PDB file of C-alpha atoms in Angstrom:
ATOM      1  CA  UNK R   1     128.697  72.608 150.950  1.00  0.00           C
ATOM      2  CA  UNK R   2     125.881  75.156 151.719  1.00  0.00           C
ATOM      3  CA  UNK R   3     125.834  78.919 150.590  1.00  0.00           C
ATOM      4  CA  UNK R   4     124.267  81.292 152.998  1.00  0.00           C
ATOM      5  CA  UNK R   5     121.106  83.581 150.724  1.00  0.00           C
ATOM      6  CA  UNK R   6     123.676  86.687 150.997  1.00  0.00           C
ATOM      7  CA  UNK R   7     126.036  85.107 149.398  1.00  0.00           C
ATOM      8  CA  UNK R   8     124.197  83.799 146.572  1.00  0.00           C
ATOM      9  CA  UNK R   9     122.341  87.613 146.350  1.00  0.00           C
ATOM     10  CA  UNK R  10     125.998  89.101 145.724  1.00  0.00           C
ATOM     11  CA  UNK R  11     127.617  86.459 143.170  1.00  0.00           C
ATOM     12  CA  UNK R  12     123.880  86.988 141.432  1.00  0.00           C
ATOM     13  CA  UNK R  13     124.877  90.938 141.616  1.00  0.00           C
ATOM     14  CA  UNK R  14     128.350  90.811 141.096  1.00  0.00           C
ATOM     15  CA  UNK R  15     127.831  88.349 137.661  1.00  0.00           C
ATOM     16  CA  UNK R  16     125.044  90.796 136.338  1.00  0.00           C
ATOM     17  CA  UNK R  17     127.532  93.799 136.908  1.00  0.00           C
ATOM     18  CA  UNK R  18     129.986  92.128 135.108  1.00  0.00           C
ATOM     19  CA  UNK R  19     127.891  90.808 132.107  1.00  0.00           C
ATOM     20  CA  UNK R  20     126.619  93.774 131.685  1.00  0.00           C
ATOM     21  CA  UNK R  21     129.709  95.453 131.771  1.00  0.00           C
ATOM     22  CA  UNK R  22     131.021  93.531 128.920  1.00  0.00           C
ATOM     23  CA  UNK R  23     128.146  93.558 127.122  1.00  0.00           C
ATOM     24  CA  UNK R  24     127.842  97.453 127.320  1.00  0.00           C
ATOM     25  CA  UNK R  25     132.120  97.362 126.134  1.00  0.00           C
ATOM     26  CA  UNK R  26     130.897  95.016 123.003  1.00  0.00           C
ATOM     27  CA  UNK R  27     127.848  96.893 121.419  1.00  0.00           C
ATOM     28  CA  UNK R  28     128.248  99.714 119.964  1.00  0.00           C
ATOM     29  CA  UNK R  29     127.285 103.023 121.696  1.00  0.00           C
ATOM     30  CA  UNK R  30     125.781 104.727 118.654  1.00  0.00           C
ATOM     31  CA  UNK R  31     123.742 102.613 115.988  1.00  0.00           C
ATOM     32  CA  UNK R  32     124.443 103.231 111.725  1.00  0.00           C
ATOM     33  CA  UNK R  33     121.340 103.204 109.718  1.00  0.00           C
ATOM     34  CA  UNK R  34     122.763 101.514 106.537  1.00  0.00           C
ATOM     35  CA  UNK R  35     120.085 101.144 103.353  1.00  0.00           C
ATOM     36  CA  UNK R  36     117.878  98.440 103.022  1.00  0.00           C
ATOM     37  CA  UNK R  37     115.061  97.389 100.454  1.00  0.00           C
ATOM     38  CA  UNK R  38     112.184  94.598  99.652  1.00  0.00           C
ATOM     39  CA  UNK R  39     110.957  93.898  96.590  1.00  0.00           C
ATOM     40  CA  UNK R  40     107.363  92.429  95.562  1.00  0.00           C
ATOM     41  CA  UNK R  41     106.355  91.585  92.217  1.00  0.00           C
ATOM     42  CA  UNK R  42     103.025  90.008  90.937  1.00  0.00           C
ATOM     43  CA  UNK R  43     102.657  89.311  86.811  1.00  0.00           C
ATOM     44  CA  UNK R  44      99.890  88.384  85.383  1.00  0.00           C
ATOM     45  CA  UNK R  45      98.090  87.949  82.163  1.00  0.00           C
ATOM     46  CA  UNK R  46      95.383  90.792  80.407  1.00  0.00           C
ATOM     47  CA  UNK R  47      93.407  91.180  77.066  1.00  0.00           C
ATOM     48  CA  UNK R  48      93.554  94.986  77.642  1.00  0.00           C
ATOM     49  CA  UNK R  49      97.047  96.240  79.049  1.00  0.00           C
ATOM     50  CA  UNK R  50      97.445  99.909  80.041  1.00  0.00           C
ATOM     51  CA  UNK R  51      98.596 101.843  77.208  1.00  0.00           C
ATOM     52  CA  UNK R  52     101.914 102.724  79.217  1.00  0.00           C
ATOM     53  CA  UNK R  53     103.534 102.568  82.753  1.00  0.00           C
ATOM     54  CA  UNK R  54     102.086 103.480  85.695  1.00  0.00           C
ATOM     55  CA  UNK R  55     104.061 104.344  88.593  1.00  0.00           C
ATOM     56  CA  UNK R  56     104.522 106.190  91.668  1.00  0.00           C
ATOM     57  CA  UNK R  57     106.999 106.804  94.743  1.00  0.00           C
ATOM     58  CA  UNK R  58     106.041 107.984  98.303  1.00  0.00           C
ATOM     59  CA  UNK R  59     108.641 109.510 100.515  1.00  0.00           C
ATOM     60  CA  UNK R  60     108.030 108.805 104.369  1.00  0.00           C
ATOM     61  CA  UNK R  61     110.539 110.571 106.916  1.00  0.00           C
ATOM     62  CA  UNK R  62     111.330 108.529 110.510  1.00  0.00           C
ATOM     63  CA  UNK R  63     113.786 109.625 112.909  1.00  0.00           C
ATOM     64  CA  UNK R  64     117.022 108.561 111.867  1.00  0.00           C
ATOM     65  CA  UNK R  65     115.684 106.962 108.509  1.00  0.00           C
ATOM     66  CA  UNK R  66     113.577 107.540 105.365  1.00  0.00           C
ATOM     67  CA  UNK R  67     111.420 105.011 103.964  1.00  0.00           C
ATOM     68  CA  UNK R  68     110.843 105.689 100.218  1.00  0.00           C
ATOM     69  CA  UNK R  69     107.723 103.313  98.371  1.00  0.00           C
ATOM     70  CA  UNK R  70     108.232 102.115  94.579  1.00  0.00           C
ATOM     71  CA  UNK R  71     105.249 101.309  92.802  1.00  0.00           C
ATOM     72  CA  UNK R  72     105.045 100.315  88.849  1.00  0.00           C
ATOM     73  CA  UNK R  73     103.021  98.321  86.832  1.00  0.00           C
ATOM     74  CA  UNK R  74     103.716  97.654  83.317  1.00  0.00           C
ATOM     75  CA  UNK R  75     103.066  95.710  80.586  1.00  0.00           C
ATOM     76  CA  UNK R  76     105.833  93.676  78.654  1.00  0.00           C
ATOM     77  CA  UNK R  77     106.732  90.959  76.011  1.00  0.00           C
ATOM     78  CA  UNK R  78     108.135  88.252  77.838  1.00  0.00           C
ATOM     79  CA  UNK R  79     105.549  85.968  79.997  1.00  0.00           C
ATOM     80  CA  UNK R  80     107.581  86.066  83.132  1.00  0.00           C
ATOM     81  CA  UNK R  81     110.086  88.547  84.610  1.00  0.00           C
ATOM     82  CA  UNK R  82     112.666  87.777  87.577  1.00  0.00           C
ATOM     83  CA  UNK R  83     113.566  91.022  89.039  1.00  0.00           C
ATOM     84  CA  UNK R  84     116.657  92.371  91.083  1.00  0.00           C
ATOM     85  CA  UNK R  85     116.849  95.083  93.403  1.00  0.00           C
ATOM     86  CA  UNK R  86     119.451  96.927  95.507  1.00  0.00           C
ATOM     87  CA  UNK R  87     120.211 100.287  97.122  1.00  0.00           C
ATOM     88  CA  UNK R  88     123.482 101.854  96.470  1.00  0.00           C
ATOM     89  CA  UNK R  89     125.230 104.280  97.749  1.00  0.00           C
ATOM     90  CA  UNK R  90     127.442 105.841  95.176  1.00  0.00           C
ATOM     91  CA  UNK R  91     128.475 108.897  96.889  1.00  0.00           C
ATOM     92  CA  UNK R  92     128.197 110.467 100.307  1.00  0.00           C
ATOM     93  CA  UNK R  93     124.232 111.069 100.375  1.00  0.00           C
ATOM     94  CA  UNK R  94     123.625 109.771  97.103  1.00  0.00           C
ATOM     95  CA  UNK R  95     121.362 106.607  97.174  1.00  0.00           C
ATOM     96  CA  UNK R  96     120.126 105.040  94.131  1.00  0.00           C
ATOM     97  CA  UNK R  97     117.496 102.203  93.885  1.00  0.00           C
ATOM     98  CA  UNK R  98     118.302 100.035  91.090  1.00  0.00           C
ATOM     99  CA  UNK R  99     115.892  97.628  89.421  1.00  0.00           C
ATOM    100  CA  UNK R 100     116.747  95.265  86.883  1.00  0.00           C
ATOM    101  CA  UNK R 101     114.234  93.546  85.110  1.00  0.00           C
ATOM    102  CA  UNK R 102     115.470  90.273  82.974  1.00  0.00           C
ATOM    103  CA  UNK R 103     112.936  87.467  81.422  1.00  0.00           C
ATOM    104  CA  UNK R 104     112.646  84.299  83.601  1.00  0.00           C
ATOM    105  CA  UNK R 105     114.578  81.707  82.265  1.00  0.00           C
ATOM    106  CA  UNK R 106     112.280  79.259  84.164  1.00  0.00           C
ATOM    107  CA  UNK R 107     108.656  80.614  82.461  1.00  0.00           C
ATOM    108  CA  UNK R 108     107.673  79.802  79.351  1.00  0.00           C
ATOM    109  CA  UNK R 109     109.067  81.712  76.728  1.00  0.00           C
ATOM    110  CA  UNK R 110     106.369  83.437  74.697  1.00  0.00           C
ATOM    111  CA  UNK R 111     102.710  84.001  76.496  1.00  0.00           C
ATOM    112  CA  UNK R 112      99.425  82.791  74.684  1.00  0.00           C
ATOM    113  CA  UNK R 113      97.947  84.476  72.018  1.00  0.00           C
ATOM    114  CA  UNK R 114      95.299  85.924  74.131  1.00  0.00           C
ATOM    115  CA  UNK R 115      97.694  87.646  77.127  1.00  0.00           C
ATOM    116  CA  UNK R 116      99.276  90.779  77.430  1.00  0.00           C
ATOM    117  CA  UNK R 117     101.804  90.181  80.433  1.00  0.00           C
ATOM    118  CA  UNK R 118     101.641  92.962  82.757  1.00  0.00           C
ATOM    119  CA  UNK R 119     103.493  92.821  86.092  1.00  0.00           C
ATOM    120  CA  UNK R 120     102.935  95.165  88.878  1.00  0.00           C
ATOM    121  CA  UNK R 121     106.236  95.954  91.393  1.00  0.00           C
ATOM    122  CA  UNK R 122     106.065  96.971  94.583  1.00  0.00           C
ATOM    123  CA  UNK R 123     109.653  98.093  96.134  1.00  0.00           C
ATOM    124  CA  UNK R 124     110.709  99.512  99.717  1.00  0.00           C
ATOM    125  CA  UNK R 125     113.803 101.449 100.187  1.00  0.00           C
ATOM    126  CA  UNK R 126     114.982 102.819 103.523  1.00  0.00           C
ATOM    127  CA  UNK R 127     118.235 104.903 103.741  1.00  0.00           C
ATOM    128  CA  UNK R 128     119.313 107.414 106.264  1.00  0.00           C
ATOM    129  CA  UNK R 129     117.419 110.918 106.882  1.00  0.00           C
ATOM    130  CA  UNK R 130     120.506 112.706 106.296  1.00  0.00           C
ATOM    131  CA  UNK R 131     120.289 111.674 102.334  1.00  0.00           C
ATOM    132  CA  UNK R 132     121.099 114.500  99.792  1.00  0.00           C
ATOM    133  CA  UNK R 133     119.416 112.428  96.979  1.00  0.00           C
ATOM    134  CA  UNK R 134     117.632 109.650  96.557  1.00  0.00           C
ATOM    135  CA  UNK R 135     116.963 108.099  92.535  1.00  0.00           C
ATOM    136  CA  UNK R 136     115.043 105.281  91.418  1.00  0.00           C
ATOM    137  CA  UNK R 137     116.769 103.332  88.205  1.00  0.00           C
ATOM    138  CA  UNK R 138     114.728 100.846  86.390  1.00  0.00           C
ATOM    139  CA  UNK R 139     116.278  98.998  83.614  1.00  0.00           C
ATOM    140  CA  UNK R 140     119.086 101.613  83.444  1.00  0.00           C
ATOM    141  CA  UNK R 141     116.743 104.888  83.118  1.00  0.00           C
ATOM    142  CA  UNK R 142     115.959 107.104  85.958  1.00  0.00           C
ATOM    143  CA  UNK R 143     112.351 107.297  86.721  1.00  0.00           C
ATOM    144  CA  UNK R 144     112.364 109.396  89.911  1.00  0.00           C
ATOM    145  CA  UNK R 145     114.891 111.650  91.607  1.00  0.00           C
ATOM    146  CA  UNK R 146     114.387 113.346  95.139  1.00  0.00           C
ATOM    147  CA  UNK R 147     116.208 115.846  96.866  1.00  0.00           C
ATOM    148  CA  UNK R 148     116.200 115.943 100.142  1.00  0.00           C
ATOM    149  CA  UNK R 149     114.131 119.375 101.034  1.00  0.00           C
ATOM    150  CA  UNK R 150     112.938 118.804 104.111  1.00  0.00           C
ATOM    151  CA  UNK R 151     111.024 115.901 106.508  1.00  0.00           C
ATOM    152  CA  UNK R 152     107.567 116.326 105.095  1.00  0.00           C
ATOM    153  CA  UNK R 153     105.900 113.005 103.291  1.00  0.00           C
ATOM    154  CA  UNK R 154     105.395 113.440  99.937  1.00  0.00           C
ATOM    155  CA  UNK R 155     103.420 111.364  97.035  1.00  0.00           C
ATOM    156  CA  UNK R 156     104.701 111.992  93.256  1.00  0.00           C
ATOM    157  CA  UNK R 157     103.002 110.129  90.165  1.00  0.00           C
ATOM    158  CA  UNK R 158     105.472 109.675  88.108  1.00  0.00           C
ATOM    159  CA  UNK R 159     104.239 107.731  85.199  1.00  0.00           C
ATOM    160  CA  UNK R 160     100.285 107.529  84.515  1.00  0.00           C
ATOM    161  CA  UNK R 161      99.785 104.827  81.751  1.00  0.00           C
ATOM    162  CA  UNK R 162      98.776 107.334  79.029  1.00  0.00           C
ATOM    163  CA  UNK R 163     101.924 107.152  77.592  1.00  0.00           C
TER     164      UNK R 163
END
């Protein structure tokens, strides 16, 4: 059985019609922008730690989304920290980036005599532009609390290790 090059050309046509059809009836029409977050964390050992925490948060409006930038570094007692990290949504434009710091149960217990653990976290949090606050919670006390004022980028210290 042999198909004339028309025919072939119009059952090519008529299946992309049709797939696309269907696949335009499936997706969506309008996208959410839900939160999302990454967390990094290096620890490591010093003979001089910082005299207190040292942290900072960067707000970067996108479009549809803003990216907000975690950064601490602390020392501590245990000689290894797992950490766990999640973005929230409480209320309607209330986000909340909670960090939970816990010793590793894997590490060794106690570090040697000559270390000062200090660990240095780097987190990512997106949520959507039309936020009315975004708060970062570490270990149960808020460290940093935005309102949303506006779309400008903005860079706040909010520890500085003097403490």
């Amino acid at each position: 059985m042999s198909y004339d090059l028309r025919t072939v050309v119009a059952v090519f046509v008529v299946g992309l019609l049709v797939g696309g059809g269907g696949v335009a009836y499936v997706l969506p029409a309008a996208t959410t922008t839900g939160p999302t977050s990454s967390t990094g964390v290096a620890t490591g050992c010093t003979a001089d730690p910082p005299a207190g925490p040292s942290s900072y948060l960067v707000r970067v409006p996108g479009g549809e989304t803003t990216t907000f930038v975690f950064n601490r570094t602390y020392a501590h007692e245990a000689a290894a920290l797992d950490f766990d990290a999640t973005v929230e949504n409480p209320a309607p434009g209330v986000y909340v980036y909670r960090i939970a710091s816990s010793p590793d149960a894997d590490a060794e217990k106690t570090p040697p005599e000559d270390c000062t653990p200090v660990s240095r976290l780097d987190g990512v949090a997106t949520v959507p532009s039309d936020y009315e606050t975004f708060r970062v919670v570490f270990d149960g006390r808020t460290v940093a609390s935005v309102e949303n004022d506006g779309s400008h980028v903005i860079l706040r210290r909010l520890e500085n290790g003097t403490a």
